[in-house]
PDB file of C-alpha atoms in Angstrom:
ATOM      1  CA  UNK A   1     203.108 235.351 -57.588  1.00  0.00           C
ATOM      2  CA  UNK A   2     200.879 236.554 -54.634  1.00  0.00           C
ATOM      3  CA  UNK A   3     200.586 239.847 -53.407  1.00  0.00           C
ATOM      4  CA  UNK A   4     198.846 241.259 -50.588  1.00  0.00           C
ATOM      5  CA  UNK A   5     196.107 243.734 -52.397  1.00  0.00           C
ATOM      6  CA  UNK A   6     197.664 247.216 -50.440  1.00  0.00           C
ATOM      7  CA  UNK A   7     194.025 248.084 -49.165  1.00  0.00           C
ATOM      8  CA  UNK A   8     194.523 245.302 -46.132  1.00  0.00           C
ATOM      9  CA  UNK A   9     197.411 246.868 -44.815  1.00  0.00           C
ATOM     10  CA  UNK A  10     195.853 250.471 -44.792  1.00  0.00           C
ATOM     11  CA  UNK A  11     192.775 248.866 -42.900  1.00  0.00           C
ATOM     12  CA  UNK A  12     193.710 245.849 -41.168  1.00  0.00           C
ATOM     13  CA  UNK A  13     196.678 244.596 -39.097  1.00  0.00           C
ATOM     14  CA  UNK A  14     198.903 240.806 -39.910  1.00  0.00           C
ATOM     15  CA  UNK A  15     197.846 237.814 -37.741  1.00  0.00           C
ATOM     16  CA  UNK A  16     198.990 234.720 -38.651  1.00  0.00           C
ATOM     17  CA  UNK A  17     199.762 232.823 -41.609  1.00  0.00           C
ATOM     18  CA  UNK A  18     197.556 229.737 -41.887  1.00  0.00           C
ATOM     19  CA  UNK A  19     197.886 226.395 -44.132  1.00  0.00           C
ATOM     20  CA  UNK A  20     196.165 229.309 -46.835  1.00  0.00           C
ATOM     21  CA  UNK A  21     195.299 232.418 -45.485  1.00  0.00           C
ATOM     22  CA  UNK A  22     196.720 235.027 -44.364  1.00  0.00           C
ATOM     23  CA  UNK A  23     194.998 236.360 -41.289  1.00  0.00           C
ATOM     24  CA  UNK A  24     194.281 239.820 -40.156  1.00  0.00           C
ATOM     25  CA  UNK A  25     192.659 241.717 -37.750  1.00  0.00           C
ATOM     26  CA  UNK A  26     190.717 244.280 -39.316  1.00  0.00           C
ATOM     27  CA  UNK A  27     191.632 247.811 -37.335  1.00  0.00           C
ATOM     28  CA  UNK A  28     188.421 248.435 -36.118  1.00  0.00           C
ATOM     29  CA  UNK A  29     187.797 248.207 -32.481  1.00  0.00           C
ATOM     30  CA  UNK A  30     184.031 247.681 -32.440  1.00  0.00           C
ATOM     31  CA  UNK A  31     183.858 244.522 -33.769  1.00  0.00           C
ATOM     32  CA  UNK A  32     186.244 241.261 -33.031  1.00  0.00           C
ATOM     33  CA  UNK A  33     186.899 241.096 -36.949  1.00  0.00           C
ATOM     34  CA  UNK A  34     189.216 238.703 -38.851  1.00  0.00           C
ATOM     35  CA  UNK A  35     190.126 238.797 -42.685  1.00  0.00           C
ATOM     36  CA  UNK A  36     191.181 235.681 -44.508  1.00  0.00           C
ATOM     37  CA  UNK A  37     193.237 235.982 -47.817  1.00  0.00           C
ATOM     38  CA  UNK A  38     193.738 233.185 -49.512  1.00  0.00           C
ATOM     39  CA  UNK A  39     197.589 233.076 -50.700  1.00  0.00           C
ATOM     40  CA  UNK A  40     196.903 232.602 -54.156  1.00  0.00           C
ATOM     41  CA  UNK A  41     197.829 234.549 -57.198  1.00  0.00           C
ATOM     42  CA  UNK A  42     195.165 235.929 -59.179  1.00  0.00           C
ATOM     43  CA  UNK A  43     191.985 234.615 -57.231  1.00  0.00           C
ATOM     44  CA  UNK A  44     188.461 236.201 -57.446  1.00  0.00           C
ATOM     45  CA  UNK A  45     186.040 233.991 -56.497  1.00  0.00           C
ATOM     46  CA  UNK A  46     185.398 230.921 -54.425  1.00  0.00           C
ATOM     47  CA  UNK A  47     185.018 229.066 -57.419  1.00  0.00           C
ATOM     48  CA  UNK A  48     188.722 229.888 -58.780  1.00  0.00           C
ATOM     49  CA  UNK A  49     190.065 227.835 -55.503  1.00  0.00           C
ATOM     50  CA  UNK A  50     191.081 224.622 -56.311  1.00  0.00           C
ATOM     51  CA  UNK A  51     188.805 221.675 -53.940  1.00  0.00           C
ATOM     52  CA  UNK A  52     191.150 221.275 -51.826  1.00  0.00           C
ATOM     53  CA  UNK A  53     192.198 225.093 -51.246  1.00  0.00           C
ATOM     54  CA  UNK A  54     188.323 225.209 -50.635  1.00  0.00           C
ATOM     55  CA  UNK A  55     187.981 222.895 -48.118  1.00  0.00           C
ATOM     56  CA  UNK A  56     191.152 224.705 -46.486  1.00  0.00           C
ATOM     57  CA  UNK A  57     189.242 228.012 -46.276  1.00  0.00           C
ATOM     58  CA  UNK A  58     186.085 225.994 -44.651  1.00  0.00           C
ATOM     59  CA  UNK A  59     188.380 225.144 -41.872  1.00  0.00           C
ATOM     60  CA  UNK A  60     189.953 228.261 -41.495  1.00  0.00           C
ATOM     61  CA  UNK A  61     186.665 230.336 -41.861  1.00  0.00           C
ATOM     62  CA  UNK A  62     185.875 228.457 -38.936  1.00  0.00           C
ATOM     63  CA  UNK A  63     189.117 229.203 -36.997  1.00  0.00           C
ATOM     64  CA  UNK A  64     188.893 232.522 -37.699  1.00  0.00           C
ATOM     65  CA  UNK A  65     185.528 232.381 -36.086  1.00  0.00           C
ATOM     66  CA  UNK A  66     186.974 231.246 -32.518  1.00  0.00           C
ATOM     67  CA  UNK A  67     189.614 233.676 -33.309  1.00  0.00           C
ATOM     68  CA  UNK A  68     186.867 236.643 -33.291  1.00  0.00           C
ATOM     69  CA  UNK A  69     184.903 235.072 -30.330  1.00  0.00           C
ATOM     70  CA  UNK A  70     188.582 235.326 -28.554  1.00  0.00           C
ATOM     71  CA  UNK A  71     188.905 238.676 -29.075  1.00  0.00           C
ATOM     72  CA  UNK A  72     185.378 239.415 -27.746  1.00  0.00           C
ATOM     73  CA  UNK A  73     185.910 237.800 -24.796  1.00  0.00           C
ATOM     74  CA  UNK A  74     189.354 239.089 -24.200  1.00  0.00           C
ATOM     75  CA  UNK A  75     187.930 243.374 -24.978  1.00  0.00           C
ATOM     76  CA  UNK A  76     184.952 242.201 -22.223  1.00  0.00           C
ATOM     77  CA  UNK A  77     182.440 241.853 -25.426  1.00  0.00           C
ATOM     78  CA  UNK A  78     181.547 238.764 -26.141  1.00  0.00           C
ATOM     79  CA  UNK A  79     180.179 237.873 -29.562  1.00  0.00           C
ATOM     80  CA  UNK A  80     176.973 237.186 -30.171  1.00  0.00           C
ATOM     81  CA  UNK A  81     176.520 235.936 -33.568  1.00  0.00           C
ATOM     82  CA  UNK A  82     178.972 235.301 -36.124  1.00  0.00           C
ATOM     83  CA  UNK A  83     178.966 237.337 -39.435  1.00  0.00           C
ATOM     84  CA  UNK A  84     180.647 236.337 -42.308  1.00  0.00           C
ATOM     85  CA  UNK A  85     180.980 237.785 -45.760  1.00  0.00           C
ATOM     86  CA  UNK A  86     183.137 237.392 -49.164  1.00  0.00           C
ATOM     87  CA  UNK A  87     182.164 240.861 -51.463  1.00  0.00           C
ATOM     88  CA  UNK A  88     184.874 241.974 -52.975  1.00  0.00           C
ATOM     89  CA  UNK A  89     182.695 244.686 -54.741  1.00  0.00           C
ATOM     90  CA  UNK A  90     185.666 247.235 -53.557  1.00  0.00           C
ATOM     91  CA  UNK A  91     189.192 245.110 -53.446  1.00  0.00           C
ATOM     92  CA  UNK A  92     188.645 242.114 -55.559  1.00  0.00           C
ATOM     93  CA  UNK A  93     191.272 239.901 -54.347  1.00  0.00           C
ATOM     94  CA  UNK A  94     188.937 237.276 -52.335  1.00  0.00           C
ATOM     95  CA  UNK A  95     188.965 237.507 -48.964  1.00  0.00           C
ATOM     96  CA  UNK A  96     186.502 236.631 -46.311  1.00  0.00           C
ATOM     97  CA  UNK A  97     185.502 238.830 -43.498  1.00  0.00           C
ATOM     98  CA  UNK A  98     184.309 237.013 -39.869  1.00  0.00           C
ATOM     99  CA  UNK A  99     183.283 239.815 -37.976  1.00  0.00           C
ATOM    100  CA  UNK A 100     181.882 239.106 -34.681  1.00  0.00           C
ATOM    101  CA  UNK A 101     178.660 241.126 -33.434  1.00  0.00           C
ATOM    102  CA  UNK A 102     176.536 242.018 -30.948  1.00  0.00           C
ATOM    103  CA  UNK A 103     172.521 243.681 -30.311  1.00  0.00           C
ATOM    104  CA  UNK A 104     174.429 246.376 -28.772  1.00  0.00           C
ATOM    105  CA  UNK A 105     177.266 246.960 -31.573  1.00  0.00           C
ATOM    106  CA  UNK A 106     176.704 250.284 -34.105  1.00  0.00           C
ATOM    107  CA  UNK A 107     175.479 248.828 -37.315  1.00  0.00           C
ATOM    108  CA  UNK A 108     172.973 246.233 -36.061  1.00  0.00           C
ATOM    109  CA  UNK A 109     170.999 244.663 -37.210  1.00  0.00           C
ATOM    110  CA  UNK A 110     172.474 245.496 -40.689  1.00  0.00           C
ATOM    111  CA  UNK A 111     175.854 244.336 -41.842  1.00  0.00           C
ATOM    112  CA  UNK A 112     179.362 246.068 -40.756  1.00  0.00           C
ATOM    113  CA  UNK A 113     180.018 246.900 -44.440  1.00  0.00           C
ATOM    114  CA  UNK A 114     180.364 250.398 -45.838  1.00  0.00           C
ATOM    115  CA  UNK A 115     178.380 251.199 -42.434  1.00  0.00           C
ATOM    116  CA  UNK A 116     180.291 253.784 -40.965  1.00  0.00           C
ATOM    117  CA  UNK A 117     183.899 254.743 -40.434  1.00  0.00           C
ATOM    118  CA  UNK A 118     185.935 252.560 -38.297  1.00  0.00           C
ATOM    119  CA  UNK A 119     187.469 253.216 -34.766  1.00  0.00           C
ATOM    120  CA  UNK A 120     191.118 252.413 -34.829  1.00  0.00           C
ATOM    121  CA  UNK A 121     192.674 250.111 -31.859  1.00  0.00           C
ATOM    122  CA  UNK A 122     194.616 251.531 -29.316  1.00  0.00           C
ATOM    123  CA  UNK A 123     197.865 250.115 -28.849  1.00  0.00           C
ATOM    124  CA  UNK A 124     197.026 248.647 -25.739  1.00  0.00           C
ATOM    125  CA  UNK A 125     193.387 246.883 -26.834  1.00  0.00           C
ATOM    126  CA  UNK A 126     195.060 245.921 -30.406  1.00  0.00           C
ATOM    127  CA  UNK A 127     197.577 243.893 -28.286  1.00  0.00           C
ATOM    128  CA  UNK A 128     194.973 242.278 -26.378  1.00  0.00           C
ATOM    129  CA  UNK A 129     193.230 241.319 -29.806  1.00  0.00           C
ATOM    130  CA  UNK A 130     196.069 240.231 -31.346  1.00  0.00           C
ATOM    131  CA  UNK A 131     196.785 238.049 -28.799  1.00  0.00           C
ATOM    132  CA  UNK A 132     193.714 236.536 -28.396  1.00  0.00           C
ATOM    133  CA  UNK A 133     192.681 236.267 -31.968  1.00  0.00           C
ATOM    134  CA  UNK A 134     196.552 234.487 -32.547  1.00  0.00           C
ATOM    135  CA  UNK A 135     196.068 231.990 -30.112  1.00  0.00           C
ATOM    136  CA  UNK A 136     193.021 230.767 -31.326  1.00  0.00           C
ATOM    137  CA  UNK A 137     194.095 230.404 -34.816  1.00  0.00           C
ATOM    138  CA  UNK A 138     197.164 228.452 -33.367  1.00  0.00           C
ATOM    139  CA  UNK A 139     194.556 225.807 -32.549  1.00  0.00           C
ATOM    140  CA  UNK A 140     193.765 225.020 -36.241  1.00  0.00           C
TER     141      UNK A 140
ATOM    142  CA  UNK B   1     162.621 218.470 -36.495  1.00  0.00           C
ATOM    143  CA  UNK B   2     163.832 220.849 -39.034  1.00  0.00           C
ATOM    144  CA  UNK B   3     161.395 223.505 -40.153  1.00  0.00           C
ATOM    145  CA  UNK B   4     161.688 226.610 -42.069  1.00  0.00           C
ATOM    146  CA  UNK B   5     161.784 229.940 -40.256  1.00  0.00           C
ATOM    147  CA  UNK B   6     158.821 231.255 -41.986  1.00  0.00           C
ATOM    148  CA  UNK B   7     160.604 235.093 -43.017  1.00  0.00           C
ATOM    149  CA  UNK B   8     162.058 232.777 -45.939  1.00  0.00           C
ATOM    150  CA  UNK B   9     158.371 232.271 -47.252  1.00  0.00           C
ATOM    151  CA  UNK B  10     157.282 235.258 -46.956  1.00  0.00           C
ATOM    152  CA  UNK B  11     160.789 236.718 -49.009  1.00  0.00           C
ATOM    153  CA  UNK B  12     161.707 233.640 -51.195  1.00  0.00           C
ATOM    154  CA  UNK B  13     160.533 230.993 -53.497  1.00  0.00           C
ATOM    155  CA  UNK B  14     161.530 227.537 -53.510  1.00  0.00           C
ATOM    156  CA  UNK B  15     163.871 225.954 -55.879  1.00  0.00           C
ATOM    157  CA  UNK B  16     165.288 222.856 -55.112  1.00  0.00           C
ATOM    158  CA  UNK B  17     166.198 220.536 -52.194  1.00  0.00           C
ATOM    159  CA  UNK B  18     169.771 219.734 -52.230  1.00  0.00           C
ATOM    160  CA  UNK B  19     171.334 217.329 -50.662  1.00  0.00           C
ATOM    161  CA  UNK B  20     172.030 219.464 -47.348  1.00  0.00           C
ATOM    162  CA  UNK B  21     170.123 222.574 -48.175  1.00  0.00           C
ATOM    163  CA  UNK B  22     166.717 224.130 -49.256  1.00  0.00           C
ATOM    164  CA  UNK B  23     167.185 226.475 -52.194  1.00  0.00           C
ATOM    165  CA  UNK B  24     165.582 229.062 -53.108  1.00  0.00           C
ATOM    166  CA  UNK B  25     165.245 231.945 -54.820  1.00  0.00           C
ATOM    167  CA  UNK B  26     165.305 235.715 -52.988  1.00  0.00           C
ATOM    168  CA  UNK B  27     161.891 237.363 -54.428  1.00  0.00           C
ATOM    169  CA  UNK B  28     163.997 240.660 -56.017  1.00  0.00           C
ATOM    170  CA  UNK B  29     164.127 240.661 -59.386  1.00  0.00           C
ATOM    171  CA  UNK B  30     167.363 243.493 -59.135  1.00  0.00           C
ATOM    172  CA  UNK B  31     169.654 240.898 -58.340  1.00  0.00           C
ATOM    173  CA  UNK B  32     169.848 236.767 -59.295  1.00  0.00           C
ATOM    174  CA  UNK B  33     170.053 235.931 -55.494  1.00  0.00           C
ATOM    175  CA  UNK B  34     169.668 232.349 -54.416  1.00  0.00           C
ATOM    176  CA  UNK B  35     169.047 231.753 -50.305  1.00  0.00           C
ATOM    177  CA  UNK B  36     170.605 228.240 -48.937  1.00  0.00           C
ATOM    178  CA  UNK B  37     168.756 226.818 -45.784  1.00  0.00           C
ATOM    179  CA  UNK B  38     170.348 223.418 -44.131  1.00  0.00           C
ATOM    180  CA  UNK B  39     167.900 221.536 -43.633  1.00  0.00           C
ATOM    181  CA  UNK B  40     169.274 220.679 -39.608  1.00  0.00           C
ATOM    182  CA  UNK B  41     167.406 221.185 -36.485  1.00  0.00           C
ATOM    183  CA  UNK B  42     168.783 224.093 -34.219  1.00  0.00           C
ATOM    184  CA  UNK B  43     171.544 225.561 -36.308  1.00  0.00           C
ATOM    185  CA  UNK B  44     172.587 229.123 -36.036  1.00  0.00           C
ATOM    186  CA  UNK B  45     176.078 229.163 -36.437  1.00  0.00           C
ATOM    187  CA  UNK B  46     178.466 227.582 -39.133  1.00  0.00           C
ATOM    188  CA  UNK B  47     180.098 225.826 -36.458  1.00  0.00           C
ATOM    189  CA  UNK B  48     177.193 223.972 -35.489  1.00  0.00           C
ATOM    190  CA  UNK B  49     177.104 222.074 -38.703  1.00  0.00           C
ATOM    191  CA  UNK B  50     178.945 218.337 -38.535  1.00  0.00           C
ATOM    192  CA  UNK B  51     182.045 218.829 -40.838  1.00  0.00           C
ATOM    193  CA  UNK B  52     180.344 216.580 -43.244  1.00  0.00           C
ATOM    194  CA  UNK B  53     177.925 219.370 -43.789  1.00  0.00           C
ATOM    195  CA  UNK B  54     180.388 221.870 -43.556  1.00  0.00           C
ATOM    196  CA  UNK B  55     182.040 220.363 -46.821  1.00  0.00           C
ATOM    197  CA  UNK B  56     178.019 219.960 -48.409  1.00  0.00           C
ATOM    198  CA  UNK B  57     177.324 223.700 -47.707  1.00  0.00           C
ATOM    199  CA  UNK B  58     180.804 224.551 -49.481  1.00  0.00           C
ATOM    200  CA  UNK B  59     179.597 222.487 -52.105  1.00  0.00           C
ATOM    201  CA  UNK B  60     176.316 224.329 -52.423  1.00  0.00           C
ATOM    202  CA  UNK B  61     177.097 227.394 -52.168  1.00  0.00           C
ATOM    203  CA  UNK B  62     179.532 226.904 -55.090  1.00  0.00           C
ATOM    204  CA  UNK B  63     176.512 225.372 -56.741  1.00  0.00           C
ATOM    205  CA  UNK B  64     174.290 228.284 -56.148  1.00  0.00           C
ATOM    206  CA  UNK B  65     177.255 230.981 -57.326  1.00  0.00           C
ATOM    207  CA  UNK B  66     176.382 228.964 -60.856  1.00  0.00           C
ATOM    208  CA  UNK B  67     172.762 228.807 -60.110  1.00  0.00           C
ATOM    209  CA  UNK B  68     172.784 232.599 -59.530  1.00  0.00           C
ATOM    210  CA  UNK B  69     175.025 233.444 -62.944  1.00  0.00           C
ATOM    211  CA  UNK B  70     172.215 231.140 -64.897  1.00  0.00           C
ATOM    212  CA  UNK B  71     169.731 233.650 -63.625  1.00  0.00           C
ATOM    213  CA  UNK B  72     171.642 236.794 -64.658  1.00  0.00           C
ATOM    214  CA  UNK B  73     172.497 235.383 -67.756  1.00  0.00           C
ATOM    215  CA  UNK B  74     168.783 234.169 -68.806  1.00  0.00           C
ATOM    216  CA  UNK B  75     167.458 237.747 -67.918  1.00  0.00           C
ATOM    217  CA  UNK B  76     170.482 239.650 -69.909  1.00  0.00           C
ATOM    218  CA  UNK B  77     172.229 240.369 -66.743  1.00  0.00           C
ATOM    219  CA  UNK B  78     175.491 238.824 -66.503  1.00  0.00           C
ATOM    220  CA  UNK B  79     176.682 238.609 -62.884  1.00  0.00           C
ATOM    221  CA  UNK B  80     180.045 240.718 -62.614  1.00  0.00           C
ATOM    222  CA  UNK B  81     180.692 239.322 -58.707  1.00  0.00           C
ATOM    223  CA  UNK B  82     179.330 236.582 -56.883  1.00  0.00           C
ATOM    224  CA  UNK B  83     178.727 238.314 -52.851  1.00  0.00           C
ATOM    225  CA  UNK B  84     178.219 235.233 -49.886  1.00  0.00           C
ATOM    226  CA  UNK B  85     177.068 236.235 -46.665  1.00  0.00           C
ATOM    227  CA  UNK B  86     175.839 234.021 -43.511  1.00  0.00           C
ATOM    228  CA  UNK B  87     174.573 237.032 -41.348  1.00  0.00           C
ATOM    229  CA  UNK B  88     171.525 235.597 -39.428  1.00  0.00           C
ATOM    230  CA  UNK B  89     171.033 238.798 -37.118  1.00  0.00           C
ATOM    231  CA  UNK B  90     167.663 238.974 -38.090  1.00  0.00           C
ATOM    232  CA  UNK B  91     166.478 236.105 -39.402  1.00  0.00           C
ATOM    233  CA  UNK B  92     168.856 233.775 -36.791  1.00  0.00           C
ATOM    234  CA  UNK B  93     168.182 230.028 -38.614  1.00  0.00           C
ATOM    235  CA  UNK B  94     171.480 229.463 -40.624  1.00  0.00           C
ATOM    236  CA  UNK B  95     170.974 230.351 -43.765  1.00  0.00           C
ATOM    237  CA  UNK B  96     173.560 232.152 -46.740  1.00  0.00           C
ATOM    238  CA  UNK B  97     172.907 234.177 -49.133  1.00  0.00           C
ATOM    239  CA  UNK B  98     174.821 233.895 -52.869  1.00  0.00           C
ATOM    240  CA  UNK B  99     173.936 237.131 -54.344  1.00  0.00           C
ATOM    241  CA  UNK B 100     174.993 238.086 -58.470  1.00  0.00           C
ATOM    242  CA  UNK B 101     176.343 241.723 -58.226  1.00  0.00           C
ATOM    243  CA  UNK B 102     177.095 244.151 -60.887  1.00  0.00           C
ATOM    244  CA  UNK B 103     178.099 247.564 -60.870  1.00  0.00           C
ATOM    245  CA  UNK B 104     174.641 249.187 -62.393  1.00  0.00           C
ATOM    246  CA  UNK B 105     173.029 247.454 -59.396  1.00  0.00           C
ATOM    247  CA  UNK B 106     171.408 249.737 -57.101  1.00  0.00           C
ATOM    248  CA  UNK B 107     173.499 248.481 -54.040  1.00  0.00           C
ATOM    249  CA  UNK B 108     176.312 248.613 -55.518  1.00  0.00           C
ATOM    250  CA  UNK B 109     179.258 248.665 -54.152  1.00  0.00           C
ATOM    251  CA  UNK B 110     177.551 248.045 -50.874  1.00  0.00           C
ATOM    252  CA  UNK B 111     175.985 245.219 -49.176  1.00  0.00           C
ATOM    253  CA  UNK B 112     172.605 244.078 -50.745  1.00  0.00           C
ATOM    254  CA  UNK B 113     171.605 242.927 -47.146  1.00  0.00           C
ATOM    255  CA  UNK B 114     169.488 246.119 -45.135  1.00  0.00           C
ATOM    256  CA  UNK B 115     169.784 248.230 -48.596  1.00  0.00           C
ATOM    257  CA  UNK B 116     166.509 248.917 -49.806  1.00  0.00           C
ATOM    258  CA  UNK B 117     163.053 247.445 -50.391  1.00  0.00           C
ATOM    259  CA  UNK B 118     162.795 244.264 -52.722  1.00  0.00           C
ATOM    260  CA  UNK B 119     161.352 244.455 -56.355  1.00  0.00           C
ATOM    261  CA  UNK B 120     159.306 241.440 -56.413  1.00  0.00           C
ATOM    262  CA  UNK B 121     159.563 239.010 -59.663  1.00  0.00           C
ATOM    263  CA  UNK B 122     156.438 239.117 -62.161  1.00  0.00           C
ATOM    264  CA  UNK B 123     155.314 235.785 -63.014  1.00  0.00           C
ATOM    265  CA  UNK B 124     157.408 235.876 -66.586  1.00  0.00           C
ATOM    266  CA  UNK B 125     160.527 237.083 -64.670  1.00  0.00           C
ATOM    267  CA  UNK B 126     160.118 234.584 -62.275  1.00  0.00           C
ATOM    268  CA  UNK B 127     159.413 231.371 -64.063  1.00  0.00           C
ATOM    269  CA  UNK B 128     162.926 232.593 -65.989  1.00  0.00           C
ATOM    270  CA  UNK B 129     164.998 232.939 -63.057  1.00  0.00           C
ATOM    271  CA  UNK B 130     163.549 230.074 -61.523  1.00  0.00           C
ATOM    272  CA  UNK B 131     164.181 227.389 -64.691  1.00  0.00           C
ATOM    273  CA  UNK B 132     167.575 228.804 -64.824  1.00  0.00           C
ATOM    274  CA  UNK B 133     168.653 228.911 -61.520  1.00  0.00           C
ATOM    275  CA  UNK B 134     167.122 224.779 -60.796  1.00  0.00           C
ATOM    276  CA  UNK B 135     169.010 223.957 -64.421  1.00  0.00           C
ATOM    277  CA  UNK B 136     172.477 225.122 -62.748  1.00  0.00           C
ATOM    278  CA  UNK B 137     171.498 223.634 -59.400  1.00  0.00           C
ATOM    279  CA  UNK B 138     170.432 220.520 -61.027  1.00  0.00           C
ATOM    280  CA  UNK B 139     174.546 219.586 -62.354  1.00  0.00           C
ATOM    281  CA  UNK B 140     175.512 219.493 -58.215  1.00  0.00           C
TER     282      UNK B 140
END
């Protein structure tokens, strides 16, 4: 059976569910930032998806990319260029961060991970996010 | 025309041509790290691919997760976790990374990307990695 690894719900707020994801905004107001976790017991690696659970993540890697450019245009920050990473190095259930950045953002050039300690939404920008990021994964 | 951002020289050898992407090998002997460059005009962004490709570069970069345990196994390194990342904030040309992580790496359990400097491959190392990494590439 499926369970949601605990770490995402210290660090990241629920979304949407998708055709196989679960979606969440990751609680860190400096980037437009989505998480994708696959629904599926006992998954590592891309290669442990079945074809067609890969092909779903494709699509919704790509949602969750419109989703992050929503939220950047919604905070006044629009993205610049889309990151997106699978590690797992730290919580091994896969999952697949799009994280949308920007020249001016605090870890760029380099990647957002393990960079520095996040900066937690307010209540009022984290409903903006939401909002935005929801509606464009509606569209998928 | 399509033409290779010339940082990937100057960081990578080539491995194969696949049927959407260049392959080849990241020049750091730490890690078995395999670099995948569609070979499209203009492309910066996931999203810019046709979703023909989109399903090829899922299919490669599966490919290159195998390519990149063949390396780690032929130089008594088994990979413990495959890490993907399309960043592209320096080096903007799509490209992703497929990166064989263990936990005696020096990175670890960081990003590779930004870490530290590259140990170049010697020429024994390097013929290695690269005849295991183009047999694994070779079953796509």
């Amino acid at each position: 059976m499926f369970a949601l690894d605990p770490a995402f719900a210290a660090t990241s707020h629920p979304l949407l569910e998708l055709a196989l994801c679960e979606a969440r905004l990751q609680d860190d107001a400096r980037y437009g930032w989505v998480v994708l976790i696959p629904r599926v017991p006992a998954v590592r690696e891309l290669e442990d998806l079945s074809a067609d659970d890969q092909a779903r993540l494709m699509a919704e890697i790509l949602a969750a990319g419109r989703a992050v450019r929503a939220v950047g245009a919604a905070l006044g920050r629009p993205v610049e260029k889309l990151n997106i990473g699978a590690l797992g190095n730290v919580t091994p259930q896969l999952h697949v961060h799009v994280v949308g950045r920007r020249a001016d953002d605090p870890a760029w050039p380099g990647p957002v991970w393990g960079h520095s300690a996040a900066l937690p939404y307010d209540a009022e920008m984290l409903a903006m996010a939401t909002q935005a990021a929801t509606g464009a994964l509606r569209t998928l």
